[in-house]
Short mmCIF file of C-alpha atoms and ligand atoms in Angstrom, two decimals:
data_model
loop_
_atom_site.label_atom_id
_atom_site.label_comp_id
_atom_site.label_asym_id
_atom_site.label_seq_id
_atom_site.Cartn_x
_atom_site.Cartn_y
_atom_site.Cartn_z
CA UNK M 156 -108.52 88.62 -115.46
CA UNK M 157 -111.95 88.93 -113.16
CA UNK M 158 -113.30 92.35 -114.16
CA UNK M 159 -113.29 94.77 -110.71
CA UNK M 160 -116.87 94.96 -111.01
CA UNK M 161 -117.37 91.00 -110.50
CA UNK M 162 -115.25 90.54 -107.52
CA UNK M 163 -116.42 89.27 -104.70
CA UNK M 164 -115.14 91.39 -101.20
CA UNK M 165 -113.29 89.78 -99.21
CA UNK M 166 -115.42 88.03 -96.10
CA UNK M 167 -115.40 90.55 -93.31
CA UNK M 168 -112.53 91.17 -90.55
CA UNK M 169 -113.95 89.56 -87.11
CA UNK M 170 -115.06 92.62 -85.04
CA UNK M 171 -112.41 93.96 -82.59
CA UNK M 172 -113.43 93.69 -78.90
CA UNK M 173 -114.60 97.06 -77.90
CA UNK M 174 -112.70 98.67 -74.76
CA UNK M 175 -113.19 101.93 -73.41
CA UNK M 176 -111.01 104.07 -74.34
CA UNK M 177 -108.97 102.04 -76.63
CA UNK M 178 -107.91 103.96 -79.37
CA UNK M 179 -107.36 107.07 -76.72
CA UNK M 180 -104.28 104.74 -75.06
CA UNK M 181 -103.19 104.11 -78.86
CA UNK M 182 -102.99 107.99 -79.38
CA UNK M 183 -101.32 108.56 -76.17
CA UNK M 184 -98.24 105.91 -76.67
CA UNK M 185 -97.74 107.08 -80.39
CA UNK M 186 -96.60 110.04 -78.69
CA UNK M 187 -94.49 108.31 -76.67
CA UNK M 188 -91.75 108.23 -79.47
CA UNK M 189 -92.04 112.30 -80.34
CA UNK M 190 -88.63 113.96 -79.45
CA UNK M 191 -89.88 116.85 -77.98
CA UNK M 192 -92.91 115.17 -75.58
CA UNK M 193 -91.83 114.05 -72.09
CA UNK M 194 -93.51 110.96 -71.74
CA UNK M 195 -94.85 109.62 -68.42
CA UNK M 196 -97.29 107.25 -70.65
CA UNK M 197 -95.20 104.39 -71.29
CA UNK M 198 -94.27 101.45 -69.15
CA UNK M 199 -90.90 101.62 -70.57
CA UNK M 200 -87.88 100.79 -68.34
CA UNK M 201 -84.84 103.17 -68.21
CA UNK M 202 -82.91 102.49 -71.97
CA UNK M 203 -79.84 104.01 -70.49
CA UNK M 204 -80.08 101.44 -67.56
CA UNK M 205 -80.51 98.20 -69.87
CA UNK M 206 -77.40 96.27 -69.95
CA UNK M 207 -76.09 95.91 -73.08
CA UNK M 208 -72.77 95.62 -73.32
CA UNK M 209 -73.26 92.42 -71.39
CA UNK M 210 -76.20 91.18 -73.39
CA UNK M 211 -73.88 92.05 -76.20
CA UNK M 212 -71.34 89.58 -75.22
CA UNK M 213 -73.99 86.93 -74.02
CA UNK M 214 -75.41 87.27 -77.66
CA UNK M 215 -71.41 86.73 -78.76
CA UNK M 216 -71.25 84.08 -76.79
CA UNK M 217 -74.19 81.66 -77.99
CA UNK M 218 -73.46 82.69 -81.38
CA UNK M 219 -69.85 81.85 -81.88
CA UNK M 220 -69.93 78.69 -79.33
CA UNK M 221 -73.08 77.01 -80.41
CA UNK M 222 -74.46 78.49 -83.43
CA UNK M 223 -76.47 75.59 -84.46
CA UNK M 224 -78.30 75.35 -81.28
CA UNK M 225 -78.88 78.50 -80.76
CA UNK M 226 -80.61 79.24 -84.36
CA UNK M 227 -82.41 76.51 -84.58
CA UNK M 228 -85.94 74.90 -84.10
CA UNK M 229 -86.45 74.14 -80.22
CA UNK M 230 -88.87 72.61 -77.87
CA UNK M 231 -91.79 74.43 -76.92
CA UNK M 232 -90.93 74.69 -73.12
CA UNK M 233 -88.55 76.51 -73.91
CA UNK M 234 -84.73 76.76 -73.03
CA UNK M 235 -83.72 74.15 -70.47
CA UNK M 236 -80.81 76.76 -69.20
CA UNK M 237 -83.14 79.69 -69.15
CA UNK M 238 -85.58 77.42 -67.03
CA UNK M 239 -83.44 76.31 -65.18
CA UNK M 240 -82.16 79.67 -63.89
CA UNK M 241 -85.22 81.36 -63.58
CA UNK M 242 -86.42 77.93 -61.43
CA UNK M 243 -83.85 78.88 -59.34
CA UNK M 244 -84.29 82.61 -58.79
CA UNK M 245 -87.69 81.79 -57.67
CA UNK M 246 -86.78 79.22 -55.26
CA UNK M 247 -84.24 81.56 -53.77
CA UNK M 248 -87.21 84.08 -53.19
CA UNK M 249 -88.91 81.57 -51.20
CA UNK M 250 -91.30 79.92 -53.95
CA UNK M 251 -89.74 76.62 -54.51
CA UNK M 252 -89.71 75.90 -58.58
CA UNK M 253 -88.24 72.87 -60.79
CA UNK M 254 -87.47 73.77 -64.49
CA UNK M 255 -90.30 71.53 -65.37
CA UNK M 256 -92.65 73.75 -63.87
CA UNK M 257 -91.91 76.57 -66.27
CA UNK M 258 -92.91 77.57 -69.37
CA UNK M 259 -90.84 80.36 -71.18
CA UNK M 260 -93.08 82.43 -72.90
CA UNK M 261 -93.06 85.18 -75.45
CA UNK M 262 -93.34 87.93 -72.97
CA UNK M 263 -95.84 87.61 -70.26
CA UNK M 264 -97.96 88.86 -72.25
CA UNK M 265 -98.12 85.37 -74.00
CA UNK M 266 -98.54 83.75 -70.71
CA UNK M 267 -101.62 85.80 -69.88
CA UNK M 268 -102.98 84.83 -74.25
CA UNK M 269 -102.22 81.15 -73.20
CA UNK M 270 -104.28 81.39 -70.36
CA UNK M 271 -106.84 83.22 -71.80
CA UNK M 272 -106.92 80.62 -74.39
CA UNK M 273 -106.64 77.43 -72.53
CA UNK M 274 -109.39 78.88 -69.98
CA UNK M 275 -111.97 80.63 -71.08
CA UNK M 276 -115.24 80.65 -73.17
CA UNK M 277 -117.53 83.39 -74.11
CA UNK M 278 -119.69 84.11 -71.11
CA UNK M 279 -117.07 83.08 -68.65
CA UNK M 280 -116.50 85.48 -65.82
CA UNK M 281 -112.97 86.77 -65.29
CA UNK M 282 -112.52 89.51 -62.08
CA UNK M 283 -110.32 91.89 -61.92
CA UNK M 284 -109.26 94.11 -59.41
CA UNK M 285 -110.30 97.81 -61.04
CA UNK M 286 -108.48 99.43 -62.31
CA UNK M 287 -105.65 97.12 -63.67
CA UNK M 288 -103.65 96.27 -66.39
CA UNK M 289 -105.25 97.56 -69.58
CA UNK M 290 -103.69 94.79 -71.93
CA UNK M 291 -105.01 92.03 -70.29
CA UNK M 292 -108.34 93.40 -70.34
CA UNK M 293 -107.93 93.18 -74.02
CA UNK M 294 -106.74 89.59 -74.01
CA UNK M 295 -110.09 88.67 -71.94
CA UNK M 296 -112.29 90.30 -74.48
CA UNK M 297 -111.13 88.59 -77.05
CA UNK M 298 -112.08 85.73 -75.81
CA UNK M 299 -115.61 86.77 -75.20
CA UNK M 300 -115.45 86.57 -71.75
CA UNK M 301 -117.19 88.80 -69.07
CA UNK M 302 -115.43 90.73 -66.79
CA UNK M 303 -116.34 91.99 -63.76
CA UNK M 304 -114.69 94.63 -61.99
CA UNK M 305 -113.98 94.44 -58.38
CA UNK M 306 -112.77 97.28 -56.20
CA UNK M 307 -109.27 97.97 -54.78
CA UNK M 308 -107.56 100.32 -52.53
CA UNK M 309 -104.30 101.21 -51.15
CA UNK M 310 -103.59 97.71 -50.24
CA UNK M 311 -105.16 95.61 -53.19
CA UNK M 312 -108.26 94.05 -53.91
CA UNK M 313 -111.05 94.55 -51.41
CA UNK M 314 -112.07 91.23 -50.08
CA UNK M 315 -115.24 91.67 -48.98
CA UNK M 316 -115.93 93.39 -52.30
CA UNK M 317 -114.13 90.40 -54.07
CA UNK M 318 -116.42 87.78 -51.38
CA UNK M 319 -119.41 89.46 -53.21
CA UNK M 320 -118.54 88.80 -56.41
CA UNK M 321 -117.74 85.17 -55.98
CA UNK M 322 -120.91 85.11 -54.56
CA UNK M 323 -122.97 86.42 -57.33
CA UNK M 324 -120.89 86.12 -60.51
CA UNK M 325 -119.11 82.99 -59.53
CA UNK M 326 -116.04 84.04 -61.80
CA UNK M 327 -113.73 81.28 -63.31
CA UNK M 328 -110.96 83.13 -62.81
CA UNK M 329 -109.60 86.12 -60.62
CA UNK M 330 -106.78 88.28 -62.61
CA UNK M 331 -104.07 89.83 -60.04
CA UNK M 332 -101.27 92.18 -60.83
CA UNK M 333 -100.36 92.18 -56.31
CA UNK M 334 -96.95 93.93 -56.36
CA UNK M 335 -96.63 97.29 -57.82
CA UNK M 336 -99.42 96.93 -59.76
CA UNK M 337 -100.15 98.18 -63.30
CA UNK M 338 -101.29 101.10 -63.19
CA UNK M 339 -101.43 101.91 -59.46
CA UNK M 340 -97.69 101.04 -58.35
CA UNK M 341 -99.85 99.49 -55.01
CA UNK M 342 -99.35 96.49 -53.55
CA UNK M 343 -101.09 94.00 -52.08
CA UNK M 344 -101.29 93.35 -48.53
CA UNK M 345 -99.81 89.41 -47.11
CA UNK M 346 -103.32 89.12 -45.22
CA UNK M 347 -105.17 89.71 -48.62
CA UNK M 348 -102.90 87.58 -50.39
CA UNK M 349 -103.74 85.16 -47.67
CA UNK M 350 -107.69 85.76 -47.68
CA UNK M 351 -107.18 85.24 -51.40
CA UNK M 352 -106.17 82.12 -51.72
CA UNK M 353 -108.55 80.32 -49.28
CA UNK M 354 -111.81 81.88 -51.59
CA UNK M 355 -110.22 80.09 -54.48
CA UNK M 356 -109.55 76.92 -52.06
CA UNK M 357 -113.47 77.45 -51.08
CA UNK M 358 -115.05 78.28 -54.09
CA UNK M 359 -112.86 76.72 -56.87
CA UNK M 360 -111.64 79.46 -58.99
CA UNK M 361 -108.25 79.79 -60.62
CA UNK M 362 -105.86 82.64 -59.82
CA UNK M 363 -103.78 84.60 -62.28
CA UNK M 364 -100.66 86.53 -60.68
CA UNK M 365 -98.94 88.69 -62.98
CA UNK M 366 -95.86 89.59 -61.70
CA UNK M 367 -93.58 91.66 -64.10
CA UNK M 368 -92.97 94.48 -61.42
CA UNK M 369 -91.64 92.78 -57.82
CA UNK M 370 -88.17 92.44 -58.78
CA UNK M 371 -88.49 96.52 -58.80
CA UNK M 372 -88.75 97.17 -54.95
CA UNK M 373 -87.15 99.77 -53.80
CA UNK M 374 -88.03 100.69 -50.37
CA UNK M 375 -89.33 97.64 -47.63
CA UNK M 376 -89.89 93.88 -47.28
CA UNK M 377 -90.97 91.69 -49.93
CA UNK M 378 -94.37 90.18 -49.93
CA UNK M 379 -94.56 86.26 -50.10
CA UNK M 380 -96.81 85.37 -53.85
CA UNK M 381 -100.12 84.17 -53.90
CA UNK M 382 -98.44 81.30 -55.67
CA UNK M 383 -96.64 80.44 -52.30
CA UNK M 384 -100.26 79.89 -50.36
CA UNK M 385 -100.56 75.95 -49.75
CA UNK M 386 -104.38 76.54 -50.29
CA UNK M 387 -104.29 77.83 -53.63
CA UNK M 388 -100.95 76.26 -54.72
CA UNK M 389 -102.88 74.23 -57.03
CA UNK M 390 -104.72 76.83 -58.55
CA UNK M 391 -102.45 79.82 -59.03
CA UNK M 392 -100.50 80.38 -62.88
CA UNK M 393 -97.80 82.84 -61.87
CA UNK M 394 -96.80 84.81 -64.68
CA UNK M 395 -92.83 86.47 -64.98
CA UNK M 396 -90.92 88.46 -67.07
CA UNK M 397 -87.70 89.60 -68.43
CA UNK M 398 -89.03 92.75 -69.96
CA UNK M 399 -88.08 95.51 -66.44
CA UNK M 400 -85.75 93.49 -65.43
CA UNK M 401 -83.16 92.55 -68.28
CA UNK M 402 -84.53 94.22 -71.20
CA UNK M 403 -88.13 94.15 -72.74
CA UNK M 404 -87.04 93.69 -76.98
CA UNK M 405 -86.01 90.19 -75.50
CA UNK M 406 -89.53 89.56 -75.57
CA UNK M 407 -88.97 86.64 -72.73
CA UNK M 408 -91.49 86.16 -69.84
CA UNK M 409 -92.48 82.33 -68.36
CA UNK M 410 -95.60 81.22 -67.09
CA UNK M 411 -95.34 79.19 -63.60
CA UNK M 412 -98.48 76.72 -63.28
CA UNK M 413 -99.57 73.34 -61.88
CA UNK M 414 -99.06 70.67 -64.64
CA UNK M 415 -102.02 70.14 -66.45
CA UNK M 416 -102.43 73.66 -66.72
CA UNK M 417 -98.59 73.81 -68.21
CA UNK M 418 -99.11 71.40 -70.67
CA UNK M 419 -102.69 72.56 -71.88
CA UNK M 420 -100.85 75.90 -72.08
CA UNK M 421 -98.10 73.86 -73.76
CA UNK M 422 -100.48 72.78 -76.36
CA UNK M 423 -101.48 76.57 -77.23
CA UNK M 424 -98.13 77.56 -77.72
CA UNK M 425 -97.50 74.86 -80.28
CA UNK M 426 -100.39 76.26 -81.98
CA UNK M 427 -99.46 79.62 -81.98
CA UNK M 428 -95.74 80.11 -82.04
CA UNK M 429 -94.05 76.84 -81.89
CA UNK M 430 -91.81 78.05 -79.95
CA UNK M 431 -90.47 81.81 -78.67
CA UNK M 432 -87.04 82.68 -80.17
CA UNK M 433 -84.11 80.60 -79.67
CA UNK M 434 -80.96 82.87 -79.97
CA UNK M 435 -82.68 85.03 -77.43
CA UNK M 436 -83.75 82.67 -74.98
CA UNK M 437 -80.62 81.42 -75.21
CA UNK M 438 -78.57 84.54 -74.65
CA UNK M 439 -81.04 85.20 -71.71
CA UNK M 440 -79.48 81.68 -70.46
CA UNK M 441 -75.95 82.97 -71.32
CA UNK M 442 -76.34 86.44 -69.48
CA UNK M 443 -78.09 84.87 -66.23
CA UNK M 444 -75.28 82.72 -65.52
CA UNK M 445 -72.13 85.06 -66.40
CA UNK M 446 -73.53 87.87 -65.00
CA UNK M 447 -75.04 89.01 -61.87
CA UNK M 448 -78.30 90.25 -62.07
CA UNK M 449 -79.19 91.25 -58.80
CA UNK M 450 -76.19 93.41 -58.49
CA UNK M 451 -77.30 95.18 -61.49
CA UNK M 452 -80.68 95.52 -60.31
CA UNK M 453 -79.29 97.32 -57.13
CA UNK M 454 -78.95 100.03 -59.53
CA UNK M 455 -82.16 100.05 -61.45
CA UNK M 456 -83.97 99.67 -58.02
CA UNK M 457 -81.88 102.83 -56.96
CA UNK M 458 -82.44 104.83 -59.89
CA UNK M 459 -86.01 104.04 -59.49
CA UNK M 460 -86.14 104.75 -56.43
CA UNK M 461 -84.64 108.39 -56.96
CA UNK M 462 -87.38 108.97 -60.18
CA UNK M 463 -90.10 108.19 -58.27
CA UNK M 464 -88.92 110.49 -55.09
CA UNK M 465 -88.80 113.65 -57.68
CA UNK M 466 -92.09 112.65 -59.14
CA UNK M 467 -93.54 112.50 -55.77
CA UNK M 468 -92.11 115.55 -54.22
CA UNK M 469 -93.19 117.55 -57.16
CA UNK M 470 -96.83 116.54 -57.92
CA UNK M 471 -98.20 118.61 -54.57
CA UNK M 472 -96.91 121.80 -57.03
CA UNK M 473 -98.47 120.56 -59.63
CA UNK M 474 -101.73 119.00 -59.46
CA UNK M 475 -104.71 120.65 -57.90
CA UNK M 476 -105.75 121.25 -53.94
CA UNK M 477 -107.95 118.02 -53.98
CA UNK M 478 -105.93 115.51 -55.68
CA UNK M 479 -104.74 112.14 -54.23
CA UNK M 480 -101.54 109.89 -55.46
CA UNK M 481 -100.42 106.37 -54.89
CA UNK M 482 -96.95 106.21 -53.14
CA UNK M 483 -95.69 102.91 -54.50
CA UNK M 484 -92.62 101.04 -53.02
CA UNK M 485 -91.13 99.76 -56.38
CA UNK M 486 -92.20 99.25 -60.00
CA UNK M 487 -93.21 102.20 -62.42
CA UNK M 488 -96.22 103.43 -62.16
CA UNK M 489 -98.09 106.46 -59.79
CA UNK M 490 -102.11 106.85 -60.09
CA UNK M 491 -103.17 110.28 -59.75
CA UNK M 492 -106.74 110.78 -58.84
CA UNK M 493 -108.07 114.59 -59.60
CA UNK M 494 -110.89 115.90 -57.75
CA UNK M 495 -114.11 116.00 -59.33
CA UNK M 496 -114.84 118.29 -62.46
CA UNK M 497 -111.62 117.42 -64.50
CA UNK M 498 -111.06 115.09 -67.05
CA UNK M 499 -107.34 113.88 -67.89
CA UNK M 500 -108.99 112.52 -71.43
CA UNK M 501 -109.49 115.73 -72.30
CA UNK M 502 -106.63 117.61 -70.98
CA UNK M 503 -103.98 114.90 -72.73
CA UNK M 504 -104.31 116.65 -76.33
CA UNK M 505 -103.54 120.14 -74.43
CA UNK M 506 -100.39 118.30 -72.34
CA UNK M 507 -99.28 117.01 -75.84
CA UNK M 508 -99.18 120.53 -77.03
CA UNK M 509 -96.81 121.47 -74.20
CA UNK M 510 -94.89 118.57 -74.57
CA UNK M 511 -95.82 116.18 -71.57
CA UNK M 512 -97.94 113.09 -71.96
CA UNK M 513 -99.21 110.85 -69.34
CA UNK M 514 -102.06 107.76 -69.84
CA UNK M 515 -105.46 108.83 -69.10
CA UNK M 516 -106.84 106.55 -66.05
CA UNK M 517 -110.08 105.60 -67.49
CA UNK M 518 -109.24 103.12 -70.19
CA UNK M 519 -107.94 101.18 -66.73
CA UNK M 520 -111.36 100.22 -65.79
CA UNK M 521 -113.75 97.49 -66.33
CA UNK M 522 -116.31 99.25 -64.38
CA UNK M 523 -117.00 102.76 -64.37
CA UNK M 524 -114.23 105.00 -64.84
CA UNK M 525 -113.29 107.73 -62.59
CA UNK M 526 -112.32 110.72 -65.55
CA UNK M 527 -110.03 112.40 -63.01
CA UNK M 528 -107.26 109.62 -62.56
CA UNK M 529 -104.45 109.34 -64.91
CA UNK M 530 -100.60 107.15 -65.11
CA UNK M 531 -97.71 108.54 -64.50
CA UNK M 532 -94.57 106.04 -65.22
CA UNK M 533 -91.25 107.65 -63.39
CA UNK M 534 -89.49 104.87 -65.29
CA UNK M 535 -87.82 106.17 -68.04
CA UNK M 536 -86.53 109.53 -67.25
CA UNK M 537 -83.92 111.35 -65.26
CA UNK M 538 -84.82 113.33 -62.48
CA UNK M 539 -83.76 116.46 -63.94
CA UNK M 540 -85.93 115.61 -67.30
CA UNK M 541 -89.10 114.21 -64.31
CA UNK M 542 -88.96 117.87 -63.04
CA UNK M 543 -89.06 119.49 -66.54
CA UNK M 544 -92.05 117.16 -67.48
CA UNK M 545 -93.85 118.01 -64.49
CA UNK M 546 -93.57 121.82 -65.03
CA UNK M 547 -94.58 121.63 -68.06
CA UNK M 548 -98.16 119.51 -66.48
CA UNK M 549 -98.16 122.48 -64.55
CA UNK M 550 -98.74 124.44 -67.23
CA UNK M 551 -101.54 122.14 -68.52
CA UNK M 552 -103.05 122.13 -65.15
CA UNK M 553 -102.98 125.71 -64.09
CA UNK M 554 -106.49 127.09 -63.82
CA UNK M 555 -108.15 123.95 -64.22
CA UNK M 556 -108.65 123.98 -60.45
C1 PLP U 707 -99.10 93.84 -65.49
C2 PLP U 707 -98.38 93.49 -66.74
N1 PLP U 707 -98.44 92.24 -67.21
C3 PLP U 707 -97.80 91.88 -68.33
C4 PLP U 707 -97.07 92.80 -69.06
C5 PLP U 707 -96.41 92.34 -70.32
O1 PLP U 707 -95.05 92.16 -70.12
P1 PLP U 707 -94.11 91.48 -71.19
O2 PLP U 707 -93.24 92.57 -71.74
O3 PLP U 707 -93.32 90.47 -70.42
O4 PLP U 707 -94.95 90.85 -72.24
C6 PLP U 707 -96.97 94.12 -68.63
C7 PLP U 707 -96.22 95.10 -69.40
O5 PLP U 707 -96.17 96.27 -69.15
C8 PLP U 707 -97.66 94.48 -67.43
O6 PLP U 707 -97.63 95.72 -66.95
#
């Protein structure tokens, strides 16, 4: 045996992208799981809502009636059923889709790796509306890619903000979450949507609309996708998902694109996964077509819809004169913004100790972040636990004012 002292190390890890913040939003969710925090950090759906006594049977189902099929290699387009009945939700919702347009994905979060893969370089420009989903500003930085923040209010991106950057960083690709968006709950106005699309159609960058959240209204009309504009129809990569909607340990989300971008996407997958898991896409098939899943999302939508009305009504006790709050109309998530002088970083390891946790807003940004903002998901608890949490932010927040 080599003595230790002639071994050669190992070659080096490759370096991590560096993200503000980072580790902070690691340290927040581990706390997530801690019995005696009430967690508003987490995107988590509502356990107690997930179906799964039905998912149960649907897993029954595939299992004793095709067990061969449904444990064995596959295609990487995933389940022709599952396609199939996810082409057809979207068509009913006004955004005709064949099966063949689909891609069934590990998560969306695969969708958004796929595209990060199949589209960019280092040195390409991605923008973002800022702040926005923190995991897929971690999927563009590992590809080395620039991104460039550009500013959003109450009813998305800001065009003329968004006309400037085109202008000056001529991005490759513009990364959307429009409906209830991670981490502001907001939602994106048609006319933007619509203002959107023909800058791509003028200047010839690709869209990415992540859309895990819009199945999660709860209160007014729905907005028609990005993905539905003629002008930018061949452009767009729509990305769903099963995760707040059915259950997210299915791990099932599709990516909706034009066909070369499918099959280059395609290609990835192959590469990296082969395919996602069979048994699950196929009980996803199986529960889609014996169950009803917009009846049971009339329930999640009202429970949601309840949660966020008790966070809401209670944050004007809580947080101090000064501070501002989204009022989203479905989805998860509220963005606090605290008036100048506090820092949520700061106060999270306090709000720990008094059992309440919420996600700092900063790691949120690409540009420069705004210390005072922070995440609250409604999501995952009853109202009665939502009020308990929220006293105990009181406590963090009294006399920081
Ligand atoms: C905006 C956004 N995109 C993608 C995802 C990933 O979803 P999935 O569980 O389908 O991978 C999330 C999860 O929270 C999200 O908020």
């Amino acid at each position: 045996m080599t003595p230790p002292s002639a071994r050669v190390p190992p070659p080096a890890l490759v370096e991590p992208p560096v993200l503000a913040g980072g580790s902070a939003i690691h340290e927040a969710l581990a706390l997530t799981g801690r019995p005696d925090v009430i967690s508003f950090a987490g995107g988590l759906p509502a356990t107690e809502l997930i179906d799964a006594d039905n998912l149960r049977a649907a897993y029954d189902r595939v299992l004793s009636e095709s067990p061969g099929r449904a444990l064995q290699y596959a295609g990487s387009d995933g389940d022709p059923g599952l396609r199939a009945a996810i082409a057809a939700r979207l068509s009913r919702q006004g955004l005709p889709t064949r099966p063949d347009d689909l891609l069934i994905t590990t998560g969306a979060q695969q969708a958004l790796a796929l595209l990060a893969t199949t589209l960019l370089r280092p040195g390409d420009v991605v923008a973002v509306e800022d702040p926005t989903y923190l995991a897929a500003l971690q999927c563009f930085a590992y590809t080395g890619a620039r991104v460039v923040p550009v500013p959003s209010d109450d009813g998305g991106i800001v065009v003329e903000a968004l006309e400037r950057v085109v202008a000056t960083a001529r991005p490759k690709l513009l990364y959307l979450v429009p409906t209830f968006r991670n981490p502001t709950g907001q939602t994106m106005a048609g006319s933007r949507r619509r203002e959107v699309a023909r800058l791509a159609a003028e200047h010839g960058f690709r869209i990415v609309e992540d859309d895990p959240y819009g199945e999660l209204r709860f209160r007014g009309a729905p907005v028609p996708w990005i993905a539905a504009q003629p002008e930018a129809a061949d452009r767009t990569a729509l990305l769903g998902s099963l995760s707040k909607t059915i259950a997210p340990g299915l791990r099932l989300g599709w990516l909706r694109a034009p066909g070369t971008l499918r099959r280059a996407c395609l290609l990835a997958k192959q590469a990296l996964d082969l395919h996602s898991s069979t048994v699950d896409q196929a009980a996803a098939a199986r529960y889609l077509a014996d169950h009803d899943l917009d009846a049971h999302l009339v329930s999640v939508r009202a429970a949601y819809r309840e949660r966020c009305a008790t966070l809401l009504a209670a944050l004007p006790r809580v947080l101090p004169a000064g501070s501002t709050w989204s009022r989203p109309d479905g989805g998860m998530f509220v963005w606090a913004r605290l008036p100048a002088g506090h820092d949520t970083g700061a106060l999270l390891r306090d709000a720990v100790a008094k059992g309440v946790a919420y996600l700092p807003g900063a790691p949120f940004h690409a540009g420069p972040a705004d210390p005072g903002t922070m995440r609250l998901s409604f999501a995952a608890h009853r109202p009665e636990v939502i009020e308990e949490g929220v006293g105990r932010l009181a406590d963090v927040l009294a006399g920081t004012g």
